[in-house]
Structures are given as structure tokens and as C-alpha cells.
CSV table of C-alpha atoms and ligand atoms in Angstrom, one decimal:
chain,number,residue,atom,x,y,z
X,1,MET,CA,22.8,13.8,-20.3
X,2,LYS,CA,19.3,12.9,-20.6
X,3,LYS,CA,17.2,13.0,-17.5
X,4,ILE,CA,14.8,10.2,-17.2
X,5,LEU,CA,12.1,9.3,-14.7
X,6,VAL,CA,11.1,5.6,-14.6
X,7,THR,CA,8.1,4.6,-12.5
X,8,GLY,CA,8.0,1.0,-11.5
X,9,SER,CA,11.8,1.0,-11.4
X,10,ARG,CA,12.1,-1.8,-9.1
X,11,GLY,CA,9.7,-4.3,-11.0
X,12,TYR,CA,10.5,-7.1,-13.2
X,13,ILE,CA,10.9,-4.9,-16.4
X,14,GLY,CA,11.6,-1.7,-14.3
X,15,VAL,CA,15.2,-3.1,-12.9
X,16,HIS,CA,16.4,-4.1,-16.9
X,17,LEU,CA,15.3,-0.4,-17.8
X,18,VAL,CA,17.2,1.5,-15.1
X,19,ALA,CA,20.3,-0.7,-15.8
X,20,LEU,CA,19.9,0.1,-19.5
X,21,CYS,CA,19.5,3.9,-19.0
X,22,LYS,CA,22.5,4.1,-16.9
X,23,ALA,CA,24.3,1.9,-19.6
X,24,TYR,CA,23.5,4.5,-22.1
X,25,GLY,CA,24.8,7.4,-19.8
X,26,MET,CA,21.4,8.7,-18.8
X,27,HIS,CA,20.6,10.1,-15.3
X,28,VAL,CA,17.7,8.0,-14.0
X,29,THR,CA,15.6,8.6,-11.3
X,30,GLY,CA,13.4,5.5,-10.0
X,31,CYS,CA,10.1,6.0,-8.4
X,32,ASP,CA,8.8,2.6,-6.8
X,33,ILE,CA,6.1,2.2,-3.7
X,34,GLY,CA,8.2,-1.1,-3.1
X,35,TYR,CA,5.3,-3.7,-3.2
X,36,PHE,CA,8.0,-6.4,-3.8
X,37,GLU,CA,10.7,-5.4,-1.6
X,38,GLY,CA,12.3,-8.7,-0.4
X,39,CYS,CA,11.3,-10.5,-3.7
X,40,GLU,CA,14.8,-9.6,-5.5
X,41,TRP,CA,16.4,-12.9,-7.2
X,42,ASP,CA,19.5,-11.3,-7.9
X,43,PRO,CA,21.3,-7.9,-7.3
X,44,PHE,CA,20.6,-4.9,-9.6
X,45,PRO,CA,22.0,-1.3,-10.0
X,46,PRO,CA,19.9,1.3,-7.9
X,47,SER,CA,18.6,4.1,-9.7
X,48,ASP,CA,21.0,7.5,-9.7
X,49,VAL,CA,18.0,9.0,-7.4
X,50,GLU,CA,15.4,6.9,-5.5
X,51,TRP,CA,12.0,8.0,-4.9
X,52,LYS,CA,10.6,5.1,-2.7
X,53,LYS,CA,6.9,6.4,-2.8
X,54,ASP,CA,3.6,6.1,-4.7
X,55,PHE,CA,3.6,7.7,-8.0
X,56,LEU,CA,0.3,9.4,-7.4
X,57,SER,CA,1.8,11.6,-4.9
X,58,ILE,CA,4.3,12.9,-7.3
X,59,LYS,CA,3.9,16.8,-7.7
X,60,GLU,CA,4.1,18.6,-10.8
X,61,ASN,CA,7.1,20.8,-9.8
X,62,GLU,CA,9.3,17.4,-9.2
X,63,LEU,CA,8.8,16.8,-12.8
X,64,GLU,CA,10.4,19.9,-14.1
X,65,GLY,CA,13.6,19.1,-15.9
X,66,PHE,CA,13.1,15.5,-17.0
X,67,ASP,CA,13.6,14.9,-20.9
X,68,ALA,CA,11.4,11.7,-20.4
X,69,ILE,CA,9.0,9.9,-18.2
X,70,CYS,CA,8.9,6.0,-18.7
X,71,HIS,CA,5.8,5.2,-16.7
X,72,LEU,CA,5.8,1.5,-15.9
X,73,ALA,CA,4.4,1.5,-12.2
X,74,ALA,CA,1.2,-0.3,-12.4
X,75,ILE,CA,-0.7,-3.3,-10.9
X,76,SER,CA,0.5,-5.5,-13.3
X,77,ASN,CA,-1.5,-8.3,-14.6
X,78,ASP,CA,-4.8,-9.9,-15.5
X,79,PRO,CA,-5.6,-12.1,-12.2
X,80,MET,CA,-4.2,-9.2,-10.2
X,81,GLY,CA,-6.2,-6.7,-12.0
X,82,GLU,CA,-9.4,-8.7,-10.9
X,83,LEU,CA,-8.0,-8.7,-7.5
X,84,ASP,CA,-9.4,-5.5,-6.7
X,85,GLU,CA,-10.8,-3.6,-9.9
X,86,ASN,CA,-10.9,-0.1,-8.2
X,87,LEU,CA,-7.3,-0.3,-7.3
X,88,THR,CA,-6.5,-1.2,-10.9
X,89,TYR,CA,-8.6,1.4,-12.3
X,90,ARG,CA,-7.1,4.1,-9.9
X,91,VAL,CA,-3.6,3.2,-10.1
X,92,ASN,CA,-3.5,2.0,-13.9
X,93,ARG,CA,-5.9,4.6,-15.6
X,94,ASP,CA,-6.6,7.5,-13.1
X,95,GLY,CA,-3.1,7.6,-11.9
X,96,ALA,CA,-1.5,7.4,-15.3
X,97,ILE,CA,-3.7,10.3,-16.7
X,98,SER,CA,-3.0,12.4,-13.8
X,99,LEU,CA,0.9,11.9,-14.1
X,100,ALA,CA,0.8,12.6,-17.8
X,101,GLN,CA,-1.2,15.8,-17.1
X,102,LYS,CA,1.4,16.9,-14.6
X,103,ALA,CA,4.1,15.9,-16.7
X,104,LYS,CA,2.8,17.9,-19.7
X,105,LYS,CA,2.2,21.0,-17.3
X,106,ALA,CA,6.0,20.6,-16.0
X,107,GLY,CA,7.2,20.8,-19.8
X,108,VAL,CA,8.3,17.0,-19.9
X,109,PRO,CA,8.3,16.6,-23.8
X,110,LEU,CA,8.1,12.7,-23.8
X,111,PHE,CA,5.9,10.2,-22.0
X,112,LEU,CA,6.2,6.6,-22.7
X,113,PHE,CA,3.6,4.6,-21.4
X,114,ALA,CA,4.0,0.8,-20.6
X,115,GLY,CA,0.6,-0.8,-22.4
X,116,SER,CA,-0.1,-4.0,-23.3
X,117,CYS,CA,-1.1,-6.2,-26.3
X,118,SER,CA,-3.9,-7.4,-24.0
X,119,VAL,CA,-6.0,-4.4,-25.0
X,120,TYR,CA,-6.6,-6.6,-28.0
X,121,GLY,CA,-8.1,-9.4,-25.9
X,122,LYS,CA,-10.4,-11.7,-27.3
X,123,ALA,CA,-9.7,-11.0,-31.0
X,124,GLY,CA,-12.2,-11.6,-33.9
X,125,SER,CA,-9.0,-12.0,-36.4
X,126,LEU,CA,-5.5,-13.0,-35.9
X,127,ASP,CA,-2.4,-10.6,-36.7
X,128,LEU,CA,-3.7,-7.6,-35.2
X,129,ASP,CA,-2.0,-4.4,-35.8
X,130,GLU,CA,-2.3,-1.2,-34.1
X,131,ASN,CA,-5.7,-0.2,-35.7
X,132,ALA,CA,-7.2,-3.3,-34.8
X,133,PRO,CA,-10.4,-2.9,-32.2
X,134,PHE,CA,-9.7,-2.7,-28.6
X,135,ASN,CA,-11.6,-6.0,-27.1
X,136,PRO,CA,-10.3,-6.2,-23.6
X,137,VAL,CA,-11.4,-8.9,-21.4
X,138,SER,CA,-10.2,-7.8,-17.8
X,139,ALA,CA,-10.0,-4.8,-15.6
X,140,TYR,CA,-6.4,-4.8,-16.3
X,141,ALA,CA,-6.4,-4.6,-20.0
X,142,ARG,CA,-9.5,-2.1,-19.8
X,143,SER,CA,-7.6,0.2,-17.6
X,144,LYS,CA,-4.9,0.3,-20.4
X,145,VAL,CA,-7.2,1.1,-23.2
X,146,GLU,CA,-8.8,4.1,-21.1
X,147,ALA,CA,-5.7,5.6,-20.0
X,148,GLU,CA,-4.1,5.3,-23.6
X,149,ARG,CA,-7.3,7.0,-24.8
X,150,GLU,CA,-7.3,9.8,-22.3
X,151,ILE,CA,-3.3,10.3,-22.4
X,152,SER,CA,-3.5,10.7,-26.1
X,153,LYS,CA,-5.9,13.5,-26.0
X,154,LEU,CA,-3.1,15.6,-24.0
X,155,SER,CA,-0.4,15.4,-26.8
X,156,SER,CA,0.5,18.6,-28.3
X,157,SER,CA,3.6,20.2,-30.0
X,158,SER,CA,5.5,20.2,-26.6
X,159,PHE,CA,4.1,17.0,-25.3
X,160,SER,CA,4.5,13.7,-27.1
X,161,PRO,CA,3.0,10.5,-25.3
X,162,VAL,CA,3.9,7.0,-26.8
X,163,PHE,CA,2.1,3.9,-26.2
X,164,LEU,CA,4.3,1.0,-25.9
X,165,ARG,CA,1.6,-2.3,-26.4
X,166,ASN,CA,4.0,-4.8,-25.1
X,167,ALA,CA,3.7,-8.7,-25.8
X,168,THR,CA,3.5,-11.0,-22.6
X,169,ALA,CA,6.8,-10.6,-21.2
X,170,PHE,CA,9.3,-13.5,-20.2
X,171,GLY,CA,12.5,-14.1,-19.4
X,172,TYR,CA,15.3,-13.7,-16.8
X,173,SER,CA,15.1,-10.3,-14.7
X,174,PRO,CA,16.8,-9.9,-11.2
X,175,MET,CA,13.0,-9.3,-10.1
X,176,LEU,CA,11.7,-12.3,-11.4
X,177,ARG,CA,8.0,-13.1,-12.1
X,178,ILE,CA,6.9,-16.8,-12.6
X,179,ASP,CA,3.2,-15.6,-13.1
X,180,LEU,CA,3.9,-14.9,-17.0
X,181,VAL,CA,3.0,-17.8,-18.9
X,182,ALA,CA,6.5,-19.0,-20.4
X,183,ASN,CA,8.1,-18.4,-16.9
X,184,ASN,CA,5.3,-20.0,-15.2
X,185,LEU,CA,5.6,-23.4,-17.4
X,186,LEU,CA,9.5,-23.3,-17.2
X,187,SER,CA,9.4,-23.0,-13.3
X,188,CYS,CA,6.7,-25.2,-12.8
X,189,ALA,CA,8.5,-28.1,-14.9
X,190,LEU,CA,11.7,-27.4,-12.9
X,191,ALA,CA,10.1,-27.2,-9.4
X,192,THR,CA,7.4,-29.9,-9.7
X,193,ARG,CA,8.4,-32.1,-12.8
X,194,GLU,CA,4.9,-31.3,-14.3
X,195,ILE,CA,4.3,-28.7,-17.1
X,196,ARG,CA,0.4,-27.7,-15.9
X,197,VAL,CA,-1.4,-26.1,-18.7
X,198,MET,CA,-4.3,-24.2,-17.4
X,199,SER,CA,-6.0,-23.6,-20.9
X,200,ASP,CA,-6.3,-26.3,-23.8
X,201,GLY,CA,-3.2,-25.2,-25.2
X,202,THR,CA,-4.3,-23.6,-28.2
X,203,PRO,CA,-4.7,-19.8,-27.7
X,204,TRP,CA,-2.2,-17.4,-29.4
X,205,ARG,CA,0.0,-15.3,-27.5
X,206,PRO,CA,2.8,-12.9,-28.6
X,207,LEU,CA,6.0,-13.1,-26.4
X,208,VAL,CA,8.8,-10.8,-25.6
X,209,HIS,CA,11.7,-11.0,-23.5
X,210,CYS,CA,11.5,-8.4,-20.6
X,211,LYS,CA,14.8,-7.0,-21.7
X,212,ASP,CA,13.9,-6.7,-25.1
X,213,ILE,CA,10.8,-4.3,-23.9
X,214,ALA,CA,13.4,-2.1,-21.5
X,215,ARG,CA,15.4,-1.7,-24.9
X,216,ALA,CA,12.6,-0.6,-26.6
X,217,PHE,CA,11.9,2.2,-24.1
X,218,ILE,CA,15.5,3.1,-24.8
X,219,ALA,CA,15.2,3.2,-28.6
X,220,LEU,CA,12.1,5.4,-28.3
X,221,ILE,CA,13.8,7.7,-25.9
X,222,GLN,CA,16.3,8.2,-28.8
X,223,ALA,CA,14.2,8.3,-31.7
X,224,PRO,CA,13.3,11.7,-33.2
X,225,ARG,CA,10.1,12.8,-31.5
X,226,GLN,CA,8.4,13.6,-34.4
X,227,LEU,CA,8.7,10.0,-35.5
X,228,VAL,CA,7.2,8.6,-32.5
X,229,HIS,CA,4.6,11.5,-31.4
X,230,ASN,CA,1.4,10.1,-30.2
X,231,GLN,CA,2.0,6.6,-31.6
X,232,SER,CA,0.8,3.5,-30.3
X,233,ILE,CA,3.4,0.6,-31.2
X,234,ASN,CA,3.0,-2.9,-30.6
X,235,ILE,CA,6.2,-4.3,-28.9
X,236,GLY,CA,7.5,-7.5,-30.0
X,237,GLY,CA,8.4,-9.7,-33.2
X,238,ASN,CA,6.3,-11.3,-35.9
X,239,ASN,CA,7.9,-14.6,-35.3
X,240,GLU,CA,7.4,-14.4,-31.8
X,241,ASN,CA,3.6,-15.2,-31.6
X,242,TYR,CA,3.1,-18.4,-30.0
X,243,GLN,CA,0.4,-21.0,-29.2
X,244,VAL,CA,0.5,-22.0,-25.6
X,245,LYS,CA,1.1,-25.6,-26.7
X,246,GLN,CA,4.3,-24.7,-28.7
X,247,ILE,CA,5.8,-23.0,-25.4
X,248,VAL,CA,5.0,-26.1,-23.8
X,249,GLU,CA,7.2,-27.9,-26.1
X,250,LYS,CA,10.0,-25.6,-25.9
X,251,VAL,CA,9.7,-26.2,-22.0
X,252,LYS,CA,9.5,-30.0,-22.5
X,253,SER,CA,12.8,-29.9,-24.5
X,254,LEU,CA,14.6,-28.3,-21.6
X,255,VAL,CA,13.3,-30.4,-18.8
X,256,PRO,CA,12.5,-33.7,-20.8
X,257,ASP,CA,11.5,-35.8,-17.5
X,258,ALA,CA,8.5,-33.2,-16.9
X,259,LYS,CA,5.1,-34.6,-17.6
X,260,VAL,CA,2.6,-32.4,-19.4
X,261,VAL,CA,-0.7,-31.8,-17.5
X,262,TYR,CA,-3.4,-30.3,-19.4
X,263,THR,CA,-6.0,-29.1,-16.4
X,264,GLY,CA,-8.2,-27.2,-18.9
X,265,GLU,CA,-9.4,-25.2,-15.7
X,266,VAL,CA,-9.7,-22.0,-17.4
X,267,GLY,CA,-11.6,-23.7,-20.6
X,268,ALA,CA,-11.0,-22.1,-23.8
X,269,ASP,CA,-8.8,-19.1,-22.5
X,270,PRO,CA,-10.4,-15.7,-23.9
X,271,ARG,CA,-7.1,-14.2,-24.3
X,272,ASN,CA,-6.5,-15.4,-27.7
X,273,TYR,CA,-4.6,-12.8,-30.1
X,274,ARG,CA,-1.5,-12.9,-32.7
X,275,VAL,CA,0.0,-9.5,-33.4
X,276,SER,CA,1.6,-7.8,-36.0
X,277,PHE,CA,4.8,-6.0,-35.2
X,278,ASP,CA,5.5,-4.4,-38.6
X,279,LYS,CA,4.9,-0.9,-37.3
X,280,LEU,CA,7.9,-1.2,-34.8
X,281,SER,CA,10.1,-2.3,-37.7
X,282,LYS,CA,9.0,0.3,-40.0
X,283,LEU,CA,9.5,3.4,-37.3
X,284,LEU,CA,12.5,2.1,-35.7
X,285,PRO,CA,14.3,-0.2,-38.5
X,286,ASP,CA,17.4,-0.5,-36.6
X,287,PHE,CA,15.9,-1.8,-33.5
X,288,LYS,CA,16.2,-5.6,-33.5
X,289,LEU,CA,14.9,-8.0,-30.7
X,290,GLN,CA,17.9,-9.7,-28.9
X,291,TYR,CA,16.1,-12.6,-27.6
X,292,SER,CA,13.8,-15.1,-29.2
X,293,LEU,CA,11.7,-17.4,-27.0
X,294,ASP,CA,14.2,-20.2,-27.6
X,295,SER,CA,17.2,-18.1,-26.3
X,296,GLY,CA,15.3,-16.2,-23.7
X,297,LEU,CA,14.1,-19.7,-22.0
X,298,GLU,CA,17.5,-21.3,-22.3
X,299,GLU,CA,18.9,-18.3,-20.6
X,300,LEU,CA,16.5,-18.4,-17.7
X,301,TYR,CA,16.5,-22.2,-17.3
X,302,LYS,CA,20.7,-21.9,-16.9
X,303,PHE,CA,19.9,-19.1,-14.2
X,304,MET,CA,17.2,-21.2,-12.5
X,305,LYS,CA,19.1,-24.1,-12.5
X,306,GLU,CA,22.3,-22.4,-11.0
X,307,LYS,CA,20.2,-20.7,-8.3
X,308,LYS,CA,18.7,-24.3,-7.4
X,309,PHE,CA,14.8,-23.1,-8.1
X,310,SER,CA,12.9,-25.1,-5.9
X,311,ARG,CA,9.5,-26.2,-5.1
X,312,GLU,CA,9.5,-23.8,-2.3
X,313,ASP,CA,10.4,-21.0,-4.7
X,314,PHE,CA,7.9,-22.1,-6.8
X,315,PHE,CA,4.7,-22.1,-4.2
X,316,SER,CA,6.1,-19.1,-2.4
X,317,ASP,CA,4.7,-15.5,-2.8
X,318,LYS,CA,8.2,-14.1,-4.1
X,319,PHE,CA,7.6,-14.2,-7.6
X,320,VAL,CA,3.9,-14.3,-8.0
X,321,ARG,CA,2.8,-10.8,-8.1
X,322,LEU,CA,-0.9,-11.5,-6.6
X,323,ARG,CA,0.1,-13.7,-3.9
X,324,ARG,CA,2.6,-10.7,-2.8
X,325,LEU,CA,0.2,-8.2,-3.3
X,326,LYS,CA,-2.6,-9.9,-1.2
X,327,GLN,CA,-0.6,-10.1,1.5
X,328,LYS,CA,0.4,-6.4,1.3
X,329,LEU,CA,-3.2,-5.3,0.9
X,330,GLN,CA,-4.1,-7.2,4.1
X,331,LYS,CA,-1.7,-5.5,6.3
Z,1,LIG,N1,5.1,-8.2,-17.8
Z,1,LIG,C1,4.4,-8.3,-19.1
Z,1,LIG,O1,4.1,-9.2,-19.6
Z,1,LIG,C2,3.9,-7.0,-19.2
Z,1,LIG,C3,3.5,-7.0,-20.5
Z,1,LIG,C4,2.9,-5.7,-21.1
Z,1,LIG,C5,2.9,-4.5,-20.2
Z,1,LIG,N2,3.2,-4.6,-18.9
Z,1,LIG,C6,3.2,-3.3,-18.3
Z,1,LIG,O2,4.8,-2.9,-17.8
Z,1,LIG,C7,4.5,-2.4,-16.6
Z,1,LIG,C8,5.7,-3.0,-16.0
Z,1,LIG,O3,5.5,-4.8,-15.6
Z,1,LIG,P1,6.4,-5.6,-14.8
Z,1,LIG,O4,6.1,-6.8,-15.3
Z,1,LIG,O5,7.4,-5.0,-14.6
Z,1,LIG,O6,5.3,-5.4,-13.5
Z,1,LIG,P2,5.8,-5.3,-11.9
Z,1,LIG,O7,4.8,-6.1,-11.0
Z,1,LIG,O8,7.0,-6.2,-11.9
Z,1,LIG,O9,6.5,-4.1,-11.8
Z,1,LIG,C9,5.7,-3.0,-11.2
Z,1,LIG,C10,6.3,-2.1,-10.4
Z,1,LIG,O10,5.5,-0.9,-10.0
Z,1,LIG,C11,5.3,-0.6,-8.8
Z,1,LIG,N3,4.1,0.2,-8.2
Z,1,LIG,C12,3.0,-0.3,-8.4
Z,1,LIG,N4,2.1,0.5,-8.2
Z,1,LIG,C13,3.0,1.6,-7.8
Z,1,LIG,C14,2.8,3.1,-7.5
Z,1,LIG,N5,1.4,3.3,-7.2
Z,1,LIG,N6,3.9,3.9,-7.2
Z,1,LIG,C15,5.1,3.6,-7.4
Z,1,LIG,N7,5.3,2.2,-7.6
Z,1,LIG,C16,4.0,1.4,-7.9
Z,1,LIG,C17,5.7,-1.9,-8.1
Z,1,LIG,O11,6.1,-1.8,-6.6
Z,1,LIG,C18,6.5,-2.8,-8.9
Z,1,LIG,O12,8.0,-2.9,-8.6
Z,1,LIG,C19,3.5,-2.4,-16.1
Z,1,LIG,O13,2.8,-1.1,-16.6
Z,1,LIG,C20,2.6,-3.6,-16.9
Z,1,LIG,O14,1.5,-3.3,-17.0
Z,1,LIG,C21,3.8,-5.9,-18.6
């Protein structure tokens, strides 16, 4: 039985990953500091072993015996990264590098890092592959670039880091987030009968269902190690690159009485990138996304209706990481 450590195990993607690890017969230890305790939207299965602590405090000897570490714990989005740049670098970059160093010393062969397509940032051209230059436009994206660079240097015949450069996640999770573009537009439409778009709607963004990200982690754990050794891999699908205005159209088709309002408050959004996912298909030809934007949004819409997602929910701090974390940091 494979022994897996998932950090950030009680986050939006982490809860899907823990459930999948268990479904695949793996023994999973979850480590989470619990920033979003009390924000649960739906029940989810616990890890086999729960470490409720800061992953920065994990000691080398605690890592002995794991077959793989899936490192998801992070201060996890762009505006949140701007909340406190030092915290973002300390956790997302320095913490990740230190965990990888300990993992290597402890003899863990596989270190899967939750990176992001936002490392491409303000792209000079569209359809970026893994060799495209980094152009991060936020502390969050810079922290992911720098972590990837340093952790990659640790690779050896006995230590294989793998960098999942995930597209922007969306869709249902028991630890729902509505601060991600597609979820935000849908929840705004349902709660306020308005679809408020902060850009002019033209930026391109690759999207991927949060459960498909978790499935990609599983596929990479199961892949032959030499195949994925020290590889950076964009996680998403070529047909799942959308302009924000296309996401708006999908949301409008689900909530037809919602009015579309372009607030333009962020001007021309600098995060504009379309991504190629050919490498993922080449490396893991059997891995297919389970969700498209259509099917994922329909599923989320169904859950939100069932759970009577309300104005209070929309404006609360439960599903918006930045609001919740600000509160936590003030305490
Ligand atoms: N959601 C996306 O669109 C997306 C896209 C690309 C990459 N990612 C990456 O995937 C990972 C997971 O994202 P998510 O959307 O599930 O985020 P999330 O905020 O929902 O979950 C992160 C979890 O990590 C935990 N955590 C934070 N700091 C910690 C620490 N020091 N020690 C232990 N636990 C800690 C939090 O309590 C939280 O439960 C992150 O690394 C994120 O950068 C997410």
C-alpha cells in the first residue's frame, strides 16, 4: 500500500485528493494548519492520519517511509499573495523548498508540487508550453516560480520532484472557494442576479476542474518515476482555455435572468495566457479530464441550488480565502 502525505489536505483541492487517495487504496496522511476550519460546505472523508499543524514544523524523521508527498499547502491565490508578500514567500517558496530538502534527506522518492499556470503571467504570446518564459505578475506567482527553480535543483537519482502547473481551478468541492473566476461569476449570478466582471472580459485563462487536478496528482503518483522525473507539466486541457467573456456566457445560460455588468475595475487584466497541455497528453496518454467548463459549472450550479446558496453566503468570509485569512491574521 502506497503511503502518501498530502499537505493542504483540508483545502479546496486537497479534500478531493485525500478522497481519491483513499479510493485508490493508498494510505494517506493529511497535514493542514486549519486556516479554513468552519468553512466546510459539505462533509468529506478525513485522512487516515491527520496532522493539524503548520507544514513548516514537519521534521525530517516524520517523513521517513512516505512513497510520495503531494505539497498543496500554500497561501493560495493572487490577491491573497498581495495581502502579505512576506508570508507568501515564507510559506509558498521557503517552506516548500525546506519541505523538499527534508523529503530528499528522509528518502522520499517523489515530491509533487502544486504549481500554477500563473507563472506565465503576462504572456507575450498565446498557447504557452512548459518552455515558455516565466512572467509572473504577483508575489503568489513569483513564489511558485522561485520554489520550482530551487526544488528542481534537488532532483537526483533517488529524488524526483514533479511540478504540476495547474490551470485556474473551478467547480464543486466540499471546501468550496468562490474567489476563483468561474466559481465567482456563477455564485455572483445566483446570489445577486448580476454577473459582475472586473476586467473587460477579453483575457484568456485556462480552467480545470479541482477534482481533475486531484486526479492528475494520482496519475503522476502511479506513473513510472523516470517518466515524470523533474518534469514541469501544465495541468488542464487544450479545449479548456477560455476568455472571461466566454465564461460569462456559460454562466448566463445557467442563470438567464442575471444581468451582465462589466465593472472594468481592474482595467485590462494583466493575467492573460492561453496554455498548451500537449505535454500532459504525451506523458500520460491515458489521463483524460473528467470535466469540461460546461459539465463542471452545471454540476456546481446544481449543488448551489440544492444548498440554497444565498446572498449571505456570497458576501460572507466562508468561501473567500482572502477575507478568511485576513481575519485569522488579525487574531
Ligand atoms: N485553486 C486554484 O485555482 C489553483 C490553481 C493553481 C495552483 N493551485 C495551488 O494548489 C494548492 C491548493 O490550492 P487550493 O485552491 O486547494 O487552496 P486552499 O486555500 O483551498 O487550500 C490550501 C490549504 O493549505 C492550508 N495551509 C496553508 N498554509 C499552511 C501551512 N503553513 N501548513 C499547513 N497547511 C497550510 C490551508 O489551511 C488550506 O486548507 C496551492 O498550492 C495553490 O497555490 C491552486
